[in-house]
Structures are given as structure tokens and as C-alpha cells.
Short mmCIF file of C-alpha atoms in Angstrom, two decimals:
data_model
loop_
_atom_site.label_atom_id
_atom_site.label_comp_id
_atom_site.label_asym_id
_atom_site.label_seq_id
_atom_site.Cartn_x
_atom_site.Cartn_y
_atom_site.Cartn_z
CA UNK A 1 14.75 52.10 165.26
CA UNK A 2 14.21 55.82 165.90
CA UNK A 3 16.33 57.70 168.40
CA UNK A 4 14.69 57.93 171.83
CA UNK A 5 15.16 60.37 174.73
CA UNK A 6 18.30 59.40 176.62
CA UNK A 7 20.01 57.86 173.60
CA UNK A 8 23.63 58.83 172.98
CA UNK A 9 25.17 59.15 169.52
CA UNK A 10 28.65 57.69 169.10
CA UNK A 11 30.69 57.79 165.91
CA UNK A 12 31.21 54.59 163.95
CA UNK A 13 35.04 54.79 164.21
CA UNK A 14 34.84 55.10 168.01
CA UNK A 15 32.49 52.12 168.25
CA UNK A 16 34.69 50.03 165.96
CA UNK A 17 37.78 50.87 168.01
CA UNK A 18 36.02 50.01 171.27
CA UNK A 19 34.71 46.72 169.90
CA UNK A 20 38.06 45.76 168.40
CA UNK A 21 39.87 46.41 171.69
CA UNK A 22 37.33 44.41 173.68
CA UNK A 23 37.51 41.45 171.29
CA UNK A 24 41.32 41.56 171.23
CA UNK A 25 41.45 41.54 175.02
CA UNK A 26 39.00 38.63 174.97
CA UNK A 27 41.51 36.66 172.90
CA UNK A 28 40.80 37.50 169.26
CA UNK A 29 43.68 38.20 166.90
CA UNK A 30 43.86 41.99 166.39
CA UNK A 31 43.10 41.89 162.65
CA UNK A 32 40.15 39.57 163.25
CA UNK A 33 38.87 41.75 166.06
CA UNK A 34 38.98 44.80 163.80
CA UNK A 35 37.09 43.01 161.01
CA UNK A 36 34.44 41.58 163.34
CA UNK A 37 33.90 44.89 165.12
CA UNK A 38 33.62 46.70 161.78
CA UNK A 39 31.05 44.10 160.68
CA UNK A 40 28.93 44.77 163.77
CA UNK A 41 29.09 48.55 163.48
CA UNK A 42 28.31 48.43 159.75
CA UNK A 43 25.06 46.71 160.71
CA UNK A 44 24.30 49.71 162.95
CA UNK A 45 25.17 52.09 160.15
CA UNK A 46 22.65 50.40 157.86
CA UNK A 47 19.94 50.54 160.51
CA UNK A 48 20.12 46.90 161.61
CA UNK A 49 20.85 47.58 165.29
CA UNK A 50 19.67 44.05 166.03
CA UNK A 51 22.90 42.78 164.45
CA UNK A 52 25.09 45.65 165.54
CA UNK A 53 27.50 46.55 168.31
CA UNK A 54 24.87 45.60 170.89
CA UNK A 55 25.93 41.99 170.27
CA UNK A 56 29.46 42.71 171.48
CA UNK A 57 28.80 41.49 175.05
CA UNK A 58 27.71 38.11 173.66
CA UNK A 59 30.72 37.94 171.34
CA UNK A 60 33.12 38.76 174.20
CA UNK A 61 31.47 36.13 176.39
CA UNK A 62 31.72 33.54 173.63
CA UNK A 63 35.41 34.29 173.09
CA UNK A 64 36.21 34.03 176.79
CA UNK A 65 34.24 30.80 177.19
CA UNK A 66 35.56 29.14 174.04
CA UNK A 67 32.24 29.19 172.21
CA UNK A 68 34.09 30.74 169.28
CA UNK A 69 37.56 29.51 168.33
CA UNK A 70 39.44 32.78 168.07
CA UNK A 71 42.32 31.20 166.12
CA UNK A 72 40.35 28.95 163.73
CA UNK A 73 40.01 29.37 160.00
CA UNK A 74 37.31 27.77 157.85
CA UNK A 75 38.40 24.79 155.76
CA UNK A 76 37.18 23.55 152.37
CA UNK A 77 36.11 19.94 152.91
CA UNK A 78 34.49 19.23 149.51
CA UNK A 79 35.19 20.75 146.11
CA UNK A 80 33.48 19.00 143.22
CA UNK A 81 31.80 20.39 140.13
CA UNK A 82 29.69 23.40 141.04
CA UNK A 83 29.67 22.50 144.75
CA UNK A 84 32.06 23.66 147.44
CA UNK A 85 31.58 22.94 151.14
CA UNK A 86 33.34 24.70 154.00
CA UNK A 87 33.63 23.64 157.64
CA UNK A 88 33.63 26.75 159.80
CA UNK A 89 35.39 25.10 162.77
CA UNK A 90 33.75 27.64 165.11
CA UNK A 91 35.73 30.47 163.49
CA UNK A 92 34.44 34.04 163.53
CA UNK A 93 31.38 34.23 161.30
CA UNK A 94 32.54 37.32 159.42
CA UNK A 95 35.71 35.54 158.39
CA UNK A 96 33.95 32.29 157.50
CA UNK A 97 31.20 34.02 155.52
CA UNK A 98 33.62 35.94 153.35
CA UNK A 99 35.70 32.79 152.83
CA UNK A 100 32.58 31.00 151.57
CA UNK A 101 31.90 33.77 149.08
CA UNK A 102 35.46 33.82 147.80
CA UNK A 103 35.38 30.05 147.37
CA UNK A 104 32.21 30.27 145.28
CA UNK A 105 33.19 33.13 142.96
CA UNK A 106 35.71 31.27 140.75
CA UNK A 107 33.28 28.39 140.23
CA UNK A 108 30.38 30.68 139.43
CA UNK A 109 32.58 32.61 137.03
CA UNK A 110 33.65 29.45 135.24
CA UNK A 111 30.44 27.40 135.34
CA UNK A 112 27.81 30.14 135.49
CA UNK A 113 26.64 29.09 138.95
CA UNK A 114 27.96 27.57 142.15
CA UNK A 115 26.50 26.29 145.39
CA UNK A 116 28.50 26.87 148.55
CA UNK A 117 27.69 25.59 152.02
CA UNK A 118 29.18 26.61 155.34
CA UNK A 119 28.83 24.66 158.58
CA UNK A 120 29.65 25.45 162.20
CA UNK A 121 30.64 29.07 161.87
CA UNK A 122 30.21 31.51 164.73
CA UNK A 123 27.48 34.12 164.26
CA UNK A 124 27.52 35.34 160.65
CA UNK A 125 25.82 38.59 161.65
CA UNK A 126 24.00 40.63 159.02
CA UNK A 127 23.69 38.30 156.02
CA UNK A 128 23.24 41.29 153.73
CA UNK A 129 26.96 41.97 154.14
CA UNK A 130 27.76 38.81 152.17
CA UNK A 131 25.09 39.72 149.63
CA UNK A 132 26.88 43.04 149.18
CA UNK A 133 30.21 41.26 148.72
CA UNK A 134 28.69 39.09 145.98
CA UNK A 135 26.81 41.93 144.28
CA UNK A 136 29.87 44.18 144.25
CA UNK A 137 31.78 41.40 142.48
CA UNK A 138 29.04 41.21 139.85
CA UNK A 139 27.27 38.07 141.10
CA UNK A 140 23.68 37.24 141.99
CA UNK A 141 23.42 35.39 145.31
CA UNK A 142 20.67 33.68 147.31
CA UNK A 143 21.32 32.75 150.94
CA UNK A 144 19.58 30.42 153.38
CA UNK A 145 20.83 30.37 156.98
CA UNK A 146 19.91 28.52 160.15
CA UNK A 147 20.98 28.93 163.76
CA UNK A 148 22.20 26.28 166.21
CA UNK A 149 24.14 25.92 169.48
CA UNK A 150 21.44 27.56 171.59
CA UNK A 151 17.76 27.20 172.33
CA UNK A 152 15.31 27.96 169.52
CA UNK A 153 13.71 31.40 169.35
CA UNK A 154 10.84 31.26 166.84
CA UNK A 155 7.56 29.41 167.17
CA UNK A 156 6.11 27.42 164.27
CA UNK A 157 2.85 28.75 162.86
CA UNK A 158 0.09 27.52 165.13
CA UNK A 159 2.57 26.61 167.88
CA UNK A 160 3.06 28.15 171.31
CA UNK A 161 6.77 27.66 171.96
CA UNK A 162 9.98 28.12 169.97
CA UNK A 163 11.29 25.48 167.56
CA UNK A 164 13.37 27.47 165.02
CA UNK A 165 16.01 30.15 164.80
CA UNK A 166 15.31 33.43 163.05
CA UNK A 167 16.68 31.73 159.89
CA UNK A 168 17.41 34.66 157.57
CA UNK A 169 17.05 34.64 153.80
CA UNK A 170 18.94 37.08 151.58
CA UNK A 171 18.82 37.79 147.84
CA UNK A 172 21.29 40.14 146.16
CA UNK A 173 21.71 41.33 142.58
CA UNK A 174 24.59 43.49 141.33
CA UNK A 175 24.25 47.18 140.47
CA UNK A 176 23.69 48.37 136.93
CA UNK A 177 24.79 51.51 135.16
CA UNK A 178 21.98 53.52 136.78
CA UNK A 179 20.72 51.41 139.68
CA UNK A 180 22.39 50.34 142.93
CA UNK A 181 22.52 46.73 144.06
CA UNK A 182 19.23 45.03 144.90
CA UNK A 183 19.48 43.67 148.44
CA UNK A 184 16.71 41.79 150.22
CA UNK A 185 17.84 40.66 153.68
CA UNK A 186 15.25 39.47 156.16
CA UNK A 187 14.65 37.21 159.11
CA UNK A 188 11.82 34.73 158.76
CA UNK A 189 10.47 35.84 162.13
CA UNK A 190 8.26 38.94 162.27
CA UNK A 191 11.07 40.77 164.01
CA UNK A 192 14.67 39.74 164.57
CA UNK A 193 15.71 38.50 168.00
CA UNK A 194 17.99 41.52 168.31
CA UNK A 195 15.13 43.91 167.58
CA UNK A 196 13.20 42.45 170.50
CA UNK A 197 16.32 42.88 172.67
CA UNK A 198 16.84 46.48 171.54
CA UNK A 199 13.16 47.31 172.12
CA UNK A 200 13.33 45.75 175.59
CA UNK A 201 16.44 47.76 176.40
CA UNK A 202 14.66 50.93 175.31
CA UNK A 203 11.44 50.10 177.16
CA UNK A 204 9.48 50.10 173.90
CA UNK A 205 6.67 47.93 172.62
CA UNK A 206 6.85 45.86 169.44
CA UNK A 207 4.07 45.15 166.90
CA UNK A 208 1.39 43.09 168.60
CA UNK A 209 1.67 39.41 167.77
CA UNK A 210 5.34 39.53 166.80
CA UNK A 211 6.12 37.93 170.18
CA UNK A 212 4.46 35.06 172.02
CA UNK A 213 4.69 35.24 175.80
CA UNK A 214 5.65 32.46 178.22
CA UNK A 215 2.04 31.27 178.24
CA UNK A 216 1.91 30.96 174.45
CA UNK A 217 -0.21 34.08 173.97
CA UNK A 218 0.52 36.90 171.47
CA UNK A 219 1.85 40.12 173.01
CA UNK A 220 3.59 43.40 172.23
CA UNK A 221 5.78 43.31 175.36
CA UNK A 222 9.43 42.37 174.57
CA UNK A 223 10.63 42.51 178.18
CA UNK A 224 11.27 38.76 178.20
CA UNK A 225 14.15 39.37 175.76
CA UNK A 226 15.99 42.03 177.76
CA UNK A 227 19.68 41.53 178.46
CA UNK A 228 20.07 38.46 176.21
CA UNK A 229 17.37 36.58 178.11
CA UNK A 230 14.57 34.70 176.42
CA UNK A 231 11.15 34.24 177.93
CA UNK A 232 8.63 33.45 175.25
CA UNK A 233 9.13 33.14 171.50
CA UNK A 234 9.15 35.18 168.32
CA UNK A 235 6.39 34.61 165.78
CA UNK A 236 7.06 33.83 162.09
CA UNK A 237 6.30 36.64 159.66
CA UNK A 238 3.31 36.17 157.38
CA UNK A 239 1.91 33.33 159.49
CA UNK A 240 2.19 30.05 157.54
CA UNK A 241 4.26 31.65 154.76
CA UNK A 242 7.08 32.83 157.01
CA UNK A 243 6.91 29.57 158.91
CA UNK A 244 7.34 27.66 155.66
CA UNK A 245 10.36 29.75 154.69
CA UNK A 246 11.90 29.32 158.16
CA UNK A 247 11.47 25.57 157.84
CA UNK A 248 12.99 25.62 154.34
CA UNK A 249 16.01 27.65 155.53
CA UNK A 250 16.47 25.23 158.43
CA UNK A 251 16.63 22.28 156.06
CA UNK A 252 18.57 23.87 153.20
CA UNK A 253 21.23 25.34 155.49
CA UNK A 254 21.39 22.74 158.23
CA UNK A 255 21.04 19.55 156.19
CA UNK A 256 22.99 20.37 153.01
CA UNK A 257 25.89 21.94 154.93
CA UNK A 258 26.18 18.94 157.24
CA UNK A 259 26.22 21.27 160.24
CA UNK A 260 22.82 20.12 161.47
CA UNK A 261 19.52 21.69 162.41
CA UNK A 262 18.25 23.09 165.67
CA UNK A 263 16.51 19.85 166.68
CA UNK A 264 17.58 18.81 170.21
CA UNK A 265 19.76 15.90 169.12
CA UNK A 266 22.56 18.45 168.66
CA UNK A 267 24.40 20.19 171.47
CA UNK A 268 23.29 23.58 172.71
CA UNK A 269 26.24 25.15 174.49
CA UNK A 270 24.75 28.61 174.71
CA UNK A 271 26.79 30.00 171.81
CA UNK A 272 25.73 30.98 168.29
CA UNK A 273 26.51 28.76 165.32
CA UNK A 274 25.33 29.39 161.80
CA UNK A 275 25.03 27.07 158.84
CA UNK A 276 24.52 28.53 155.39
CA UNK A 277 23.72 27.38 151.88
CA UNK A 278 24.22 29.97 149.15
CA UNK A 279 23.57 29.86 145.41
CA UNK A 280 25.92 32.18 143.53
CA UNK A 281 25.26 33.00 139.87
CA UNK A 282 27.16 34.82 137.15
CA UNK A 283 24.47 36.86 135.33
CA UNK A 284 26.34 36.89 132.01
CA UNK A 285 25.92 33.11 131.79
CA UNK A 286 22.14 33.51 131.53
CA UNK A 287 21.85 35.78 128.50
CA UNK A 288 22.84 39.06 126.93
CA UNK A 289 24.05 41.35 129.75
CA UNK A 290 22.76 44.55 128.12
CA UNK A 291 19.28 43.09 127.57
CA UNK A 292 19.06 41.84 131.15
CA UNK A 293 20.27 45.17 132.52
CA UNK A 294 17.61 47.08 130.55
CA UNK A 295 14.92 44.75 131.85
CA UNK A 296 16.11 45.07 135.44
CA UNK A 297 16.17 48.86 135.26
CA UNK A 298 12.74 48.98 133.60
CA UNK A 299 11.20 46.81 136.32
CA UNK A 300 12.93 48.86 139.01
CA UNK A 301 11.50 52.10 137.59
CA UNK A 302 8.04 50.58 137.15
CA UNK A 303 7.82 49.30 140.73
CA UNK A 304 9.03 52.54 142.29
CA UNK A 305 6.68 54.68 140.19
CA UNK A 306 3.65 53.43 142.15
CA UNK A 307 1.86 56.41 143.77
CA UNK A 308 2.80 56.26 147.45
CA UNK A 309 0.19 55.73 150.14
CA UNK A 310 2.07 58.37 152.16
CA UNK A 311 3.58 61.15 150.05
CA UNK A 312 6.25 61.69 152.69
CA UNK A 313 7.34 58.05 152.25
CA UNK A 314 7.83 57.23 148.57
CA UNK A 315 8.13 53.65 147.36
CA UNK A 316 11.72 52.43 147.59
CA UNK A 317 13.64 49.36 146.45
CA UNK A 318 15.07 46.73 148.81
CA UNK A 319 18.42 48.09 149.98
CA UNK A 320 17.48 51.78 149.59
CA UNK A 321 16.63 52.39 153.27
CA UNK A 322 19.96 50.92 154.36
CA UNK A 323 21.89 53.08 151.91
CA UNK A 324 20.11 56.24 153.06
CA UNK A 325 20.55 55.54 156.76
CA UNK A 326 24.19 54.60 156.29
CA UNK A 327 24.95 58.10 154.99
CA UNK A 328 23.04 59.73 157.82
CA UNK A 329 24.53 57.69 160.64
CA UNK A 330 28.03 58.00 159.22
CA UNK A 331 27.62 61.76 159.53
CA UNK A 332 25.60 62.00 162.76
CA UNK A 333 26.76 58.98 164.74
CA UNK A 334 25.01 55.79 165.85
CA UNK A 335 22.33 56.09 168.55
CA UNK A 336 22.73 53.83 171.59
CA UNK A 337 20.19 53.58 174.39
CA UNK A 338 21.42 53.76 178.02
CA UNK A 339 20.88 50.05 178.68
CA UNK A 340 22.87 48.94 175.63
CA UNK A 341 25.59 51.45 176.51
CA UNK A 342 25.71 50.00 180.04
CA UNK A 343 26.01 46.46 178.67
CA UNK A 344 28.81 47.47 176.30
CA UNK A 345 30.84 49.21 178.98
CA UNK A 346 30.36 46.27 181.35
CA UNK A 347 31.59 43.85 178.69
CA UNK A 348 34.61 46.04 177.98
CA UNK A 349 35.46 46.43 181.65
CA UNK A 350 35.22 42.67 182.19
CA UNK A 351 38.11 42.10 179.75
CA UNK A 352 40.19 45.11 180.78
CA UNK A 353 39.17 47.85 178.35
CA UNK A 354 40.06 51.14 180.02
CA UNK A 355 38.03 53.49 177.83
CA UNK A 356 34.32 54.09 178.49
CA UNK A 357 31.78 54.72 175.77
CA UNK A 358 29.52 57.72 176.16
CA UNK A 359 31.78 59.89 178.34
#
């Protein structure tokens, strides 16, 4: 989201340090707090403010209220053939997500492919981070994620109230000799919940129809999502197509992992739990690596050679915008609107952080 009047730019290291201190004071182990805070700020760096440091107040609240187990570690509960299942035990999502990847890599390396599930982890955050972990290790990975432990946020196509989470899907392929990693990371709602929150904090509108108001009518007003509230629902992207993918992610992640779906037979404590099913593949098991690399690069070049509709905005590959913005924000700082800054400082003060962001 573009910088607006009144926004303040703060360096990534300062934001990470603030987040780590707040999480530590809320009860997290210092190393965990550092990793989780870095995970949030990296989302900001890549332009995904919806999954960035603006979530810190919710994370601090969850730690204080026991909605995340600050001492837990995920546990492998099934390891057979190409399948490995992990129980998150309400551990920090960043820790559980990386553990799932590391459990899958040896199997995928040996067998050519592995399927890993993760249940009952705290918020995994930006799923693209785990795609990057896999791609950087030379693996292809496909992720399906659902959301539980709180009220649904996304309406089914043709519906007027929420019945799903934002249920992200991510696909990652490793870099080649000349191309960076391919990274598709998207919510199955038209906009992420956090994007509605950020827009509300900034007093901005969102694309019409991406939100359904309390009366079940399409709108461009995100004010019902300000300050972690929810009045109304998000709409699925692509109408019936996004709805179908959201439903598929709900079933693949929630059912196969054993962690459950968002249907009301499961508890909703007001926290954030994620379930995930990921397919991890070793490309070399599928054919000659050099031949596949040439084909990937040729398709990449062909797609990006399309004459752009706007000559100031050339065609790019999935993952390119994040890479470009990461360089810019690392140099210039991360923009925070006054409302988000206020929420962050209030969360820090509540757990005894003495420093103030934005001074």
C-alpha cells in the first residue's frame, strides 16, 4: 500500500527490536520473540503490510491470554512413507512452519516428494516465507492453509455472511541460473483481512465488492475492520473460482492435518490457529534438471515479453514485486500510518516496553 500523508517511516531493525522486546515482555522466549518479530517485519519489507508488524498487538494479546503457548514446540505425530504430520501445540506459527518444512525436506530428497501437514499452530503469518525456505533449499512446494480459533471472515460466493478464513494458497519453485525463485502467495479472499484493517486505519477505501457490509451488501468501506474488529465479511476473489479454492484449502488443510475446519463445532477462543497441508517436491526426481531449467527460463522469458498495457508498469513474474519493494523498504524504512503506530505503542506500553516508536 502506498505511503500516505502522515505516515512515518521506521527502519526494519528498529521495528524488529521493538517487536521482539514486546513479545519477550509478553512471555515469549527471547530467541522466539526475535524470530517472530523478524517474520512480521519481513512481511512489511516485501509489501505485505497485512501480515506485518501491525499484527503485533494481536500477538501480544494472544501471548498474555494464553492463546499461543509461548514455550511449546511442534511435535511429529506421524511419520510413514512420504507423509509426515506435525501437531503445532499452539506454538508460534513461525517456528511451527519452519519445523514442518525441515521435516519434509529429507523425505522429499529421498523419495522425490513428501506431504507434510501441520495442525494447531499459532498464526503462520506470510505463507510465502515458507515457500522461500523451500525454494532456497531447491524444492518445489505447494501450500494450502486454513484458519480456525476465531470467527470466519470470508463469505462464500453467493452468500451474505462469513463462513471461511482467508485460506491462503502458495506455490514456490526454486531459482535457476538466471531466474529468481517463482513465488505465488495469495489469499483466496479478494483482499486479505489485514489489508482491510490497514485501509481502515488509513481511512482509505478498498476495491468495491471486496467487502460485504453488515447487511450483506457489497461495499468499498473497510471501516468495519478497524482496530481488529469485524463487521461484515470479505468476498472471495474471482467469485465462484476463489470460493472454490477457499473451500478446497479449508478441506485439504483442516481435514488432512486433523486440526479441523472453521465449522462451529470447534472452539473459537478469539485467537488465531492455522492448519496447513504442503506438498514438497524434489525437481531432480522428475526429469533431467538442465532440460527442466531451460524450459522454465524459456517460459519465464516468454510470459514477461508480453507488451505491457502500461509502459510504466512492465509485466513481472510472481515474486518480483516483493523483491523490488524489499530492497526499497530496506533502504528507506517501512511506512506506518498514525493509527497503526498508536496501536503498536499501546501494545508495547501494556507489557512494559519503555521505548516509543515514531519519536
